XYZ file of C-alpha atoms in Angstrom:
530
model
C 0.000 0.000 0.000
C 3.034 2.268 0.632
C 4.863 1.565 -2.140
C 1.515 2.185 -3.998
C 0.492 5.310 -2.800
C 4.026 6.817 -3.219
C 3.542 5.735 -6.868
C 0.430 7.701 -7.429
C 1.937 10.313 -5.718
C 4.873 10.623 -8.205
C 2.389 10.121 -11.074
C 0.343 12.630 -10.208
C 3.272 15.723 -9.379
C 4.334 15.157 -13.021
C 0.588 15.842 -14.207
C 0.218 19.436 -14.592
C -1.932 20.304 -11.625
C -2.088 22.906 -9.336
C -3.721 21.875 -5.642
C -1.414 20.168 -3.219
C -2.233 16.373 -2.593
C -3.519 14.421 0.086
C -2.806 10.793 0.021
C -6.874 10.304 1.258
C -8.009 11.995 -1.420
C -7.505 11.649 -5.774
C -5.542 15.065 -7.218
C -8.504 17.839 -7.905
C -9.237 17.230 -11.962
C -7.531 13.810 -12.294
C -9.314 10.619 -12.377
C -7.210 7.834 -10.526
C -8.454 4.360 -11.532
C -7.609 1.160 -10.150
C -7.875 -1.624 -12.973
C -5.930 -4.845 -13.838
C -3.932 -3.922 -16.805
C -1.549 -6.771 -16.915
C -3.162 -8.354 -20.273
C -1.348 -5.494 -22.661
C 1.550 -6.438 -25.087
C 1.844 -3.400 -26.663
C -0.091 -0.134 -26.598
C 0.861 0.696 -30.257
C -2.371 0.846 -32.280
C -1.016 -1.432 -34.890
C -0.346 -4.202 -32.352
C -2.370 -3.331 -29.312
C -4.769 -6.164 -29.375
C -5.718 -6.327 -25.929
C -8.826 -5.524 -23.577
C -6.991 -3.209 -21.578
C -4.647 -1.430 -24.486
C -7.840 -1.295 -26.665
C -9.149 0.946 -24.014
C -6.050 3.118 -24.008
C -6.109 3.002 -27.595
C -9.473 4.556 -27.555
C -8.675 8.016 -25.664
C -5.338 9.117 -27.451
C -6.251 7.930 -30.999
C -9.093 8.847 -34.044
C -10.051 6.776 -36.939
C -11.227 8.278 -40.204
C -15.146 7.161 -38.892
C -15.825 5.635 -35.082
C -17.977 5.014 -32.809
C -17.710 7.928 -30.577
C -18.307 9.008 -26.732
C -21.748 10.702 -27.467
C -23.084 7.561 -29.070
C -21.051 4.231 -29.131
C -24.035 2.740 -31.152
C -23.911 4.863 -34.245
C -21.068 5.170 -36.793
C -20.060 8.704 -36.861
C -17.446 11.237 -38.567
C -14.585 10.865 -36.897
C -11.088 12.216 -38.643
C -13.071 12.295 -42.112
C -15.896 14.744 -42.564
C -18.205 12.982 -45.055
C -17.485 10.556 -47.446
C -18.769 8.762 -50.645
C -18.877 4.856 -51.642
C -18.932 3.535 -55.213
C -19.711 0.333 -54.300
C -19.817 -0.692 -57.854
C -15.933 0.024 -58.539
C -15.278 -0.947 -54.713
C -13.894 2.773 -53.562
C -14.609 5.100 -51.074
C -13.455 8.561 -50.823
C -12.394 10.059 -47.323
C -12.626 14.063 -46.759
C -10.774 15.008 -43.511
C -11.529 17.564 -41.393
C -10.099 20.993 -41.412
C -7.750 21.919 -38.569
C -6.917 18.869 -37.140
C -3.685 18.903 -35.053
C -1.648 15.532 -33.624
C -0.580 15.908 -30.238
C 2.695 16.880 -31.502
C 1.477 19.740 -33.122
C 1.657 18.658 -36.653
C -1.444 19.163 -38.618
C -3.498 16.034 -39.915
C -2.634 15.382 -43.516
C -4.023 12.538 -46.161
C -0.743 11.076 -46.151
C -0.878 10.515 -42.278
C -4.170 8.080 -43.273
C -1.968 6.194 -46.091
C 1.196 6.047 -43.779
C -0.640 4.446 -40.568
C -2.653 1.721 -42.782
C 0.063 1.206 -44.426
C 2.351 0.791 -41.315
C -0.457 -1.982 -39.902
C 0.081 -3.700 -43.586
C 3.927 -3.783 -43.076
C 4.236 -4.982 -39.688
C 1.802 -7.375 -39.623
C 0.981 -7.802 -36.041
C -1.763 -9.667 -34.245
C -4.501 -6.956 -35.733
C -3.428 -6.954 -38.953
C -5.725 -9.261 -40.092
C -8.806 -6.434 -39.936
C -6.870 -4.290 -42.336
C -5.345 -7.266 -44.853
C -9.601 -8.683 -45.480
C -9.982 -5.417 -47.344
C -7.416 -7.325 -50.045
C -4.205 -5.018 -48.799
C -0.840 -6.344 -49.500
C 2.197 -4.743 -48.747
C 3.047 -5.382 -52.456
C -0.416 -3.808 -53.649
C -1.109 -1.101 -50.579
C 0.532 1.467 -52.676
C -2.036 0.772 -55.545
C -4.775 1.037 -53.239
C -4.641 4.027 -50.647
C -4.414 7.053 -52.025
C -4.049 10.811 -50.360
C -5.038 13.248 -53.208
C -4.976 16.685 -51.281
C -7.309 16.286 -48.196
C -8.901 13.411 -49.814
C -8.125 9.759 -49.132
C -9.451 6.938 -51.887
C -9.576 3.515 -50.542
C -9.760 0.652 -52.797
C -10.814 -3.047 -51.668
C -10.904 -6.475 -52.852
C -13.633 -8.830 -51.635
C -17.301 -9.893 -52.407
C -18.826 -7.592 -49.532
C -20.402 -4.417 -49.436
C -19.061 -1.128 -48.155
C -20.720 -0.725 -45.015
C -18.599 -3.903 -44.107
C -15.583 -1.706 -44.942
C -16.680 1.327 -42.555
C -17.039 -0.969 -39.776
C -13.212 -2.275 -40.547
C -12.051 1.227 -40.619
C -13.700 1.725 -37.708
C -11.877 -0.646 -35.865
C -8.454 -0.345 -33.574
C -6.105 -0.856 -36.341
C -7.402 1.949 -38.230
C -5.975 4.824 -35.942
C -4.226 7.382 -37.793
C -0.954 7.996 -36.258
C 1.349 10.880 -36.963
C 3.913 9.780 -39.472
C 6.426 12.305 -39.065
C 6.789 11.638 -35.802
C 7.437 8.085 -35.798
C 9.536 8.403 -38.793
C 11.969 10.717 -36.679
C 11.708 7.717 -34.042
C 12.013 4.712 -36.184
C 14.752 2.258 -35.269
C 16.146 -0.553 -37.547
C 13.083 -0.066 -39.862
C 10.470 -0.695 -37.466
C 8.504 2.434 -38.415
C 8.184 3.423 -34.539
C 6.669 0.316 -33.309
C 9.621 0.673 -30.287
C 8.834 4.090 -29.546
C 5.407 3.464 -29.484
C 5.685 1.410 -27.147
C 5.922 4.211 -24.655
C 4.645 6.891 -26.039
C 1.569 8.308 -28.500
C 1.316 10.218 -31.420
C -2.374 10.403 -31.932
C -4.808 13.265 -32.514
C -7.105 12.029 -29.285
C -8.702 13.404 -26.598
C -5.709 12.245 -24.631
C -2.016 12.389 -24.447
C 0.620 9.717 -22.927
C 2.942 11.023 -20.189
C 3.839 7.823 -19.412
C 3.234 3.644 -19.279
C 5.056 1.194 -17.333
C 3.748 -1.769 -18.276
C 2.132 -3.533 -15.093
C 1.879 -0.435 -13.140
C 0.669 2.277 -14.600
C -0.782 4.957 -18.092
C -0.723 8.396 -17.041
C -2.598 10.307 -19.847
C -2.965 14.500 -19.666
C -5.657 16.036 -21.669
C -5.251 16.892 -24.812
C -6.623 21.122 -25.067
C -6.456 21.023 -28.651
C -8.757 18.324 -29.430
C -10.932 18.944 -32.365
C -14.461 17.327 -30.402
C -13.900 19.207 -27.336
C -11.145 19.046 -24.654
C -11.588 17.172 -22.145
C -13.018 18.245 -18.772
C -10.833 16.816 -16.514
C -6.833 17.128 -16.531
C -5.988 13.823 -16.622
C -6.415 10.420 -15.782
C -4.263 7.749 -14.227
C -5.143 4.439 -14.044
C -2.984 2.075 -11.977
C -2.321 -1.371 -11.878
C -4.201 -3.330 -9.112
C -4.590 -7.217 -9.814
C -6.323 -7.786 -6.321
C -9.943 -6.975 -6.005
C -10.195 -6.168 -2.327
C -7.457 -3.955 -2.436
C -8.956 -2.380 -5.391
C -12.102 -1.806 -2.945
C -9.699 -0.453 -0.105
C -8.146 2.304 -2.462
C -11.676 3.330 -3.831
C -13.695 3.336 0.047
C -10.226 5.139 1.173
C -10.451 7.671 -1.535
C -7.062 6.777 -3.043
C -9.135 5.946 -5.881
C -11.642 7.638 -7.835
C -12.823 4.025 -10.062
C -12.813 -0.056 -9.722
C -13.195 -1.726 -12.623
C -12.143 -5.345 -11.155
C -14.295 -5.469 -8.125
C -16.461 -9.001 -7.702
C -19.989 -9.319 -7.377
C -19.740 -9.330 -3.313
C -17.995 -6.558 -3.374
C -20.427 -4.407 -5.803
C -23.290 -5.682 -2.963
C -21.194 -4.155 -0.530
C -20.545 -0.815 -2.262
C -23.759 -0.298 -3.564
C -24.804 0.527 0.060
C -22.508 3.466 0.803
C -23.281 6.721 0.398
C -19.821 8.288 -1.370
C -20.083 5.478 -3.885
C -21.633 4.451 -7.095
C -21.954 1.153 -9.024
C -23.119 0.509 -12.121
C -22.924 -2.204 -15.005
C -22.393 -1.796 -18.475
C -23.555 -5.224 -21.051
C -20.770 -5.696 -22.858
C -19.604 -7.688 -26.170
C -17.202 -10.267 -24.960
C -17.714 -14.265 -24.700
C -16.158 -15.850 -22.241
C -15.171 -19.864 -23.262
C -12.944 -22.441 -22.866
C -10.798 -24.240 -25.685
C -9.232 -27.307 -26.221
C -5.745 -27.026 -28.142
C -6.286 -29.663 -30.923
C -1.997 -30.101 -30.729
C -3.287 -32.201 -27.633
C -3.919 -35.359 -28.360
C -6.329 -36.395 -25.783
C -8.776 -33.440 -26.478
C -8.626 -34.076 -30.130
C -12.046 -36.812 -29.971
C -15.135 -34.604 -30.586
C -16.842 -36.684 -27.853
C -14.395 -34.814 -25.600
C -15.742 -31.359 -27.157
C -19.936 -32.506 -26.388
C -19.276 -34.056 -22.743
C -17.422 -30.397 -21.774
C -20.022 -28.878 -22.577
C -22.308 -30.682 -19.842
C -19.661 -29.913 -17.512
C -19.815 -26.255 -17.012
C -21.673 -25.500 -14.152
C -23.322 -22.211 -15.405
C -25.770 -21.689 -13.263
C -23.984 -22.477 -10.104
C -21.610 -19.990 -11.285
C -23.731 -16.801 -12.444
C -25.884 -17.081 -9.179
C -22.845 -16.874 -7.105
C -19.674 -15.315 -7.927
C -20.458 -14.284 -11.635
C -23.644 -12.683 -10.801
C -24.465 -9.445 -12.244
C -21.095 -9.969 -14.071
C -21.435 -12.426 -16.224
C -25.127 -14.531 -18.026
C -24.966 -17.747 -19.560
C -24.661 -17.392 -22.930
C -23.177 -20.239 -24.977
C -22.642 -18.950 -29.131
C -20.070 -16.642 -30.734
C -21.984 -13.510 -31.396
C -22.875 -11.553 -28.328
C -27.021 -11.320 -27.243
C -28.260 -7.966 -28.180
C -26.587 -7.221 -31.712
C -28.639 -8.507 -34.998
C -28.008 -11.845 -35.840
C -27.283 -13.192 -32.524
C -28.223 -17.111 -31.439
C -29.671 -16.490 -27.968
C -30.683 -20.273 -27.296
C -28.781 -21.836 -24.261
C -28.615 -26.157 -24.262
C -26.402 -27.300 -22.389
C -27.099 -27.157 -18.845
C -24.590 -29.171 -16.235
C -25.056 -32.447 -16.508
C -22.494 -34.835 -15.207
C -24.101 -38.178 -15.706
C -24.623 -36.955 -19.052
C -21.814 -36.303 -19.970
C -19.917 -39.475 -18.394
C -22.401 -41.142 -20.708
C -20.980 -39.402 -23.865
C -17.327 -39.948 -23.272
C -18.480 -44.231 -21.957
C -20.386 -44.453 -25.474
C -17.451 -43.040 -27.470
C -14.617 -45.489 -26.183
C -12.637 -42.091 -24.139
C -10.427 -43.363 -21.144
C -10.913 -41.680 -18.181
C -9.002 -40.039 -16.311
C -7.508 -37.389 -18.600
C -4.564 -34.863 -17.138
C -5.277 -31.549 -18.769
C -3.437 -28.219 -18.193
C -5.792 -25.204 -17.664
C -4.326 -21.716 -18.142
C -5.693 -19.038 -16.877
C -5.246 -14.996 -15.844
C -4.198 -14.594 -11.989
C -7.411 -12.648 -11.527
C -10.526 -12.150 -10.225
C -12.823 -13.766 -11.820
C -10.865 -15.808 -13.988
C -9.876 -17.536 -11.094
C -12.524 -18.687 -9.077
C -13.808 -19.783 -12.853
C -11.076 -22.372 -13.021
C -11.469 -23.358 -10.001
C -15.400 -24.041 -10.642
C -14.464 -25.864 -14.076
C -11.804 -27.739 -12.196
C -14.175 -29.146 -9.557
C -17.089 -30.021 -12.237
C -14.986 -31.334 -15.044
C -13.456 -33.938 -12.063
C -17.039 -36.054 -12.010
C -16.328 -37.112 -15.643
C -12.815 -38.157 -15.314
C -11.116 -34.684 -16.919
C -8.668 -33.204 -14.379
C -7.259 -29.742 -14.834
C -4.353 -28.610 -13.573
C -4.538 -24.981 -13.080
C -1.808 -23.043 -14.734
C -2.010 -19.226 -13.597
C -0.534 -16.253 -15.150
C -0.699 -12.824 -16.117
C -2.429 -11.064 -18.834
C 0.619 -11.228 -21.190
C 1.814 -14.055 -20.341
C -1.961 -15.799 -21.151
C -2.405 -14.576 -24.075
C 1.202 -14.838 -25.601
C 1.256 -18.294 -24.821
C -2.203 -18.492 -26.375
C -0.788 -16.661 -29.451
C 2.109 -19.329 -30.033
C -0.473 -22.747 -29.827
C 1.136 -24.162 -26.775
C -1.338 -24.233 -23.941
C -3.924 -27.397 -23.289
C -6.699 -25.936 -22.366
C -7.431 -22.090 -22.011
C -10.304 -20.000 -20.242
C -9.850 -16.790 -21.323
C -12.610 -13.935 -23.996
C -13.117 -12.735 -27.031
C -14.429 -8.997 -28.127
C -15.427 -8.196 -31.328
C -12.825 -6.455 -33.440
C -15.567 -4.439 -35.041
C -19.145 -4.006 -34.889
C -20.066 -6.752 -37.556
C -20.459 -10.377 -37.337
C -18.322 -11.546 -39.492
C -15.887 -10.350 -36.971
C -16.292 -13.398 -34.405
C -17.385 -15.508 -37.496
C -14.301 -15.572 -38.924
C -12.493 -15.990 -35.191
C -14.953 -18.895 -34.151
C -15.910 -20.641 -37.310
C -13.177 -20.266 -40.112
C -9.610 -21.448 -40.620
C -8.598 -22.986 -43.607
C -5.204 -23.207 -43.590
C -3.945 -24.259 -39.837
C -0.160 -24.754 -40.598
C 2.227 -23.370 -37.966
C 3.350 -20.363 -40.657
C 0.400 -19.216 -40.571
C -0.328 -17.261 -38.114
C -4.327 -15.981 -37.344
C -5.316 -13.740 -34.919
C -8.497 -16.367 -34.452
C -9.815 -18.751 -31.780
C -9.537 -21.057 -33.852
C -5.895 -20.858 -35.356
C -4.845 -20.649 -31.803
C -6.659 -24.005 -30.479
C -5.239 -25.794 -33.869
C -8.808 -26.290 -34.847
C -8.876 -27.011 -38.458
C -12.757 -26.108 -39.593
C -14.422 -28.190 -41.585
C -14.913 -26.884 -45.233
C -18.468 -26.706 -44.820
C -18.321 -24.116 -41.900
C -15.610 -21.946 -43.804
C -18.177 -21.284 -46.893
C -20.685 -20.748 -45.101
C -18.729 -18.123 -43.370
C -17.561 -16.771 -46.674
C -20.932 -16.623 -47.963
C -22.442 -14.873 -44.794
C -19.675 -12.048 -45.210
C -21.018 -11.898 -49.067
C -24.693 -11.563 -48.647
C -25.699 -8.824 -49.423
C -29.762 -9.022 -48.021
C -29.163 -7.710 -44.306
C -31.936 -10.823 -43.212
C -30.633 -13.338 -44.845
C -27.289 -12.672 -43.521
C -28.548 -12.390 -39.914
C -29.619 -16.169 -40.341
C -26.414 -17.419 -42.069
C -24.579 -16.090 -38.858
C -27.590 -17.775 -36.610
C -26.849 -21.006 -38.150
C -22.990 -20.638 -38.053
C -23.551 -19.949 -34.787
C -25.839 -23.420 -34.084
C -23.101 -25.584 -35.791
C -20.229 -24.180 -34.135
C -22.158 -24.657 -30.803
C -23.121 -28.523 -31.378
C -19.545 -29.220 -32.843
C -16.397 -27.500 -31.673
C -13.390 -27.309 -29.597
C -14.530 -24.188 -28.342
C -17.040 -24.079 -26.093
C -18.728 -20.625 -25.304
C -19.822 -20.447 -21.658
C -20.886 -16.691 -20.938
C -21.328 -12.889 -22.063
C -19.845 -10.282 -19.939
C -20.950 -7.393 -17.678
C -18.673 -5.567 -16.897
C -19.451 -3.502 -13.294
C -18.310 -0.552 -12.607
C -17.847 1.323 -8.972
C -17.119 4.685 -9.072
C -17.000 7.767 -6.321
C -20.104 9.771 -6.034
C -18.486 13.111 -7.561
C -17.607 11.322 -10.622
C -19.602 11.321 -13.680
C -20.070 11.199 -17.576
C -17.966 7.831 -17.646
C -18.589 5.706 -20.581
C -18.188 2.010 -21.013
C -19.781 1.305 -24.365
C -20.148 -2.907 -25.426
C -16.229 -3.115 -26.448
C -13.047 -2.027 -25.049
C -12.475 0.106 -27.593
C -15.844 1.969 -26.573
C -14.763 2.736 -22.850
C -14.201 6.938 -23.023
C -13.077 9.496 -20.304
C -13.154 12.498 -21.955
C -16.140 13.269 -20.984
C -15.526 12.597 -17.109
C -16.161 15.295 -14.894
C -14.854 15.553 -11.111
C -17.129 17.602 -8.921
């Protein structure tokens, strides 16, 4: 605690600020936040793939059209004014707006556009994938984004219409980043991607003062941002993995937000009178996957018995409760073209029965990553107990964030419990995670579910998925995506468990927070401290 509140302390003096500091109360105009951060990699917006680093992503970086604080529902203007689709000759034309300044100070030019969707193309990280659909190559980019004054023409390849392509560029890849500025910081041709690793060069409501990855993001308002500065200063958000001290720093005051507190601990803070709660539906699935490198998880008799083996309602009446609901397909409830139905109960005779019929040997030693939070935790530990009356015994393998998700990335976990967001607002999005892969060699990296769980979909699925991205009657296409969905649910390594909530507690004084369905729709610049 100490060690912590001399931290905040030093973050905050190097915010520019003018009231002296108690250590009981949050700096006048700053909003201190206690989250678990440990999941980013990177913060750069052409690798930052990430819950948490989508978030950051959100307040110091603009796309040319997003889904903005006033309305994370709605497509909107964002860097681009108005533009026009041919869908015919597969181009739309981008007008920016006038006046636009990066942090830096450098005005907002076409070529900035070109430059940072062409950096994504080049360096192929984990997001890349969102950009490379629209048919972008690093040998045809050139070709097909164009800056032609304070016009940008887009070109794409693919059987889909252009509203698809909004939504793409509307996604966390598609920040525009200030090219002369990480040209003066590239290193060994990396086009910044070290630099930005520690610092920003966006045009967004916010500016980075500093990161240190697993402690803290210190962001300072941006005054010249072309929506509206910010009301507040600043905001620091700090590392906290543990829940109740989370709740300590926020009933001490040493806090002004918890964004990791469990379901107990809402009950308890909804009662006091300084504090708020609230809870926000959000977009993510929570499941749990069975690397098909293993060989014992490899029978699909393995895949049906799991899925009698989650105990869902034992866990969303207890610790998940208000946090998480049952829901077991790939597209989140609430969005067109969901599958809402819910099968599979827990049913442990059942399930014995399935793996008896099919010939499985029982027991079967399975490792079970999993982050070293709440409640990803007490999760595994609930999937450990009920997957022990058939025979399957996890071994619980904690870690952080990073180190989740990276070994996730390279294919060499057993099992994993872990989420999946939508990278944009369109089905196709967790389609293509849940239900496509058609070439599952090693070299070939995907930034999918099922890449990563060596999962090589059946032909059948990957049409269909094709198709559903294709079809160009908005009905029909919302049933191709329910049927996926059905298919993928009945047969798969993956097996969806839950959709989020996230819940949010929050000091009385604070408000105009938002926390739209995705990370990437969480926004403070519109936070006021009274």
């Amino acid at each position: 605690m100490k060690l912590f509140k001399a931290a905040l302390l030093a973050a905050a003096l190097a915010m520019p600020m003018t009231p002296a500091i108690s250590l009981a109360a949050t700096p006048a105009g700053v909003l201190v936040v206690a989250q678990n951060i440990d999941d980013i990699v990177s913060i750069d917006p052409a690798e930052a793939y990430e819950f948490s680093s989508g978030e950051y992503v959100a307040q110091t970086y603009d796309r040319l059209v997003q889904y903005d604080a006033a309305d994370t529902k709605t497509l909107a203007a964002g860097l681009a004014k108005e533009w026009t689709a041919d869908d015919a000759n597969k181009t739309i034309t981008f007008t920016l707006r006038d006046g636009v300044k990066f942090t830096s100070g450098n005005p907002l030019r076409a070529e900035d556009v070109v430059y940072s969707f062409k950096r994504v193309i080049v360096l192929n990280k984990a997001p890349a994938f969102i950009l490379t659909q629209l048919g972008w190559t690093p040998e045809n980019f050139d070709s097909m984004v164009k800056a032609d004054g304070n016009k940008v023409v887009i070109k794409y390849e693919g059987n889909f219409a252009s509203a698809f392509v909004l939504n793409v560029l509307a996604a966390r890849p598609g920040s525009v980043v200030d090219a002369a500025t990480l040209q003066a910081n590239e290193a060994n041709g990396d086009m910044g991607n070290g630099w930005l690793k520690s610092n920003s060069a966006g045009t967004g409501p916010f500016v980075l003062k500093a990161f240190r990855p697993g402690e803290i993001i210190n962001l300072a308002a941006n005054p010249d941002y072309f929506n509206g500065a910010p009301a507040i200063k600043g905001v620091i958000i700090r590392h906290v993995a543990e829940a109740a001290t989370q709740q300590l720093l926020l009933e001490s005051g040493d806090v002004d937000m918890a964004k990791n507190l469990t379901s107990d601990q809402i009950a308890t803070i909804a009662g006091k009178d300084t504090l708020v709660t609230e809870t926000y539906p959000q977009a993510a699935v929570h499941f749990l996957s069975f690397n098909q490198k293993t060989e014992s998880l490899t029978p699909p008799a393995v895949w049906d018995a799991a899925r009698y083996l989650v105990n869902y309602k034992g866990m969303t009446d207890t610790f998940l409760k208000g946090q998480m609901q049952t829901h077991q397909a790939f597209w989140p409830s609430g969005f067109p073209g969901s599958l809402d139905e819910t099968p599979y109960t827990y049913d442990p005779a059942k399930a014995k029965q399935i793996l008896a019929d099919a010939g499985i040997k029982t027991p079967i030693k399975v490792s079970l990553d999993v982050i070293n939070s709440t409640p990803f935790t007490d999760m595994a530990q609930s999937l450990q107990a009920s997957f022990a009356e058939a025979g399957i015994n996890f071994d619980i393998v904690p870690g952080t964030g990073s180190q989740v998700i990276t070994k996730y990335r390279a294919r060499t976990h057993e099992a994993m419990l872990l989420y999946w967001g939508p990278d944009f607002m369109d089905p196709h999005s967790n389609a293509k995670a849940f239900a496509y892969n058609e070439d599952n060699s090693d070299g070939n990296y995907q930034s999918t579910t099922t890449w990563r769980n060596s999962w090589a979909v059946p032909e059948e699925l990957n049409k269909e998925t094709k198709a559903a991205l294709a079809e160009p009657d908005q009905a029909k296409r919302s049933a191709m995506y329910v049927d996926l969905q059905k298919k993928v649910q009945e047969k798969s390594p993956i097996v969806v468990m839950f959709q989020a909530a996230t819940q949010v507690a929050r000091a009385k004084n604070v408000e105009g927070y938002v926390n739209g369905a995705t990370s990437d729709f969480v926004y403070y610049r519109l936070v006021k401290k009274n």
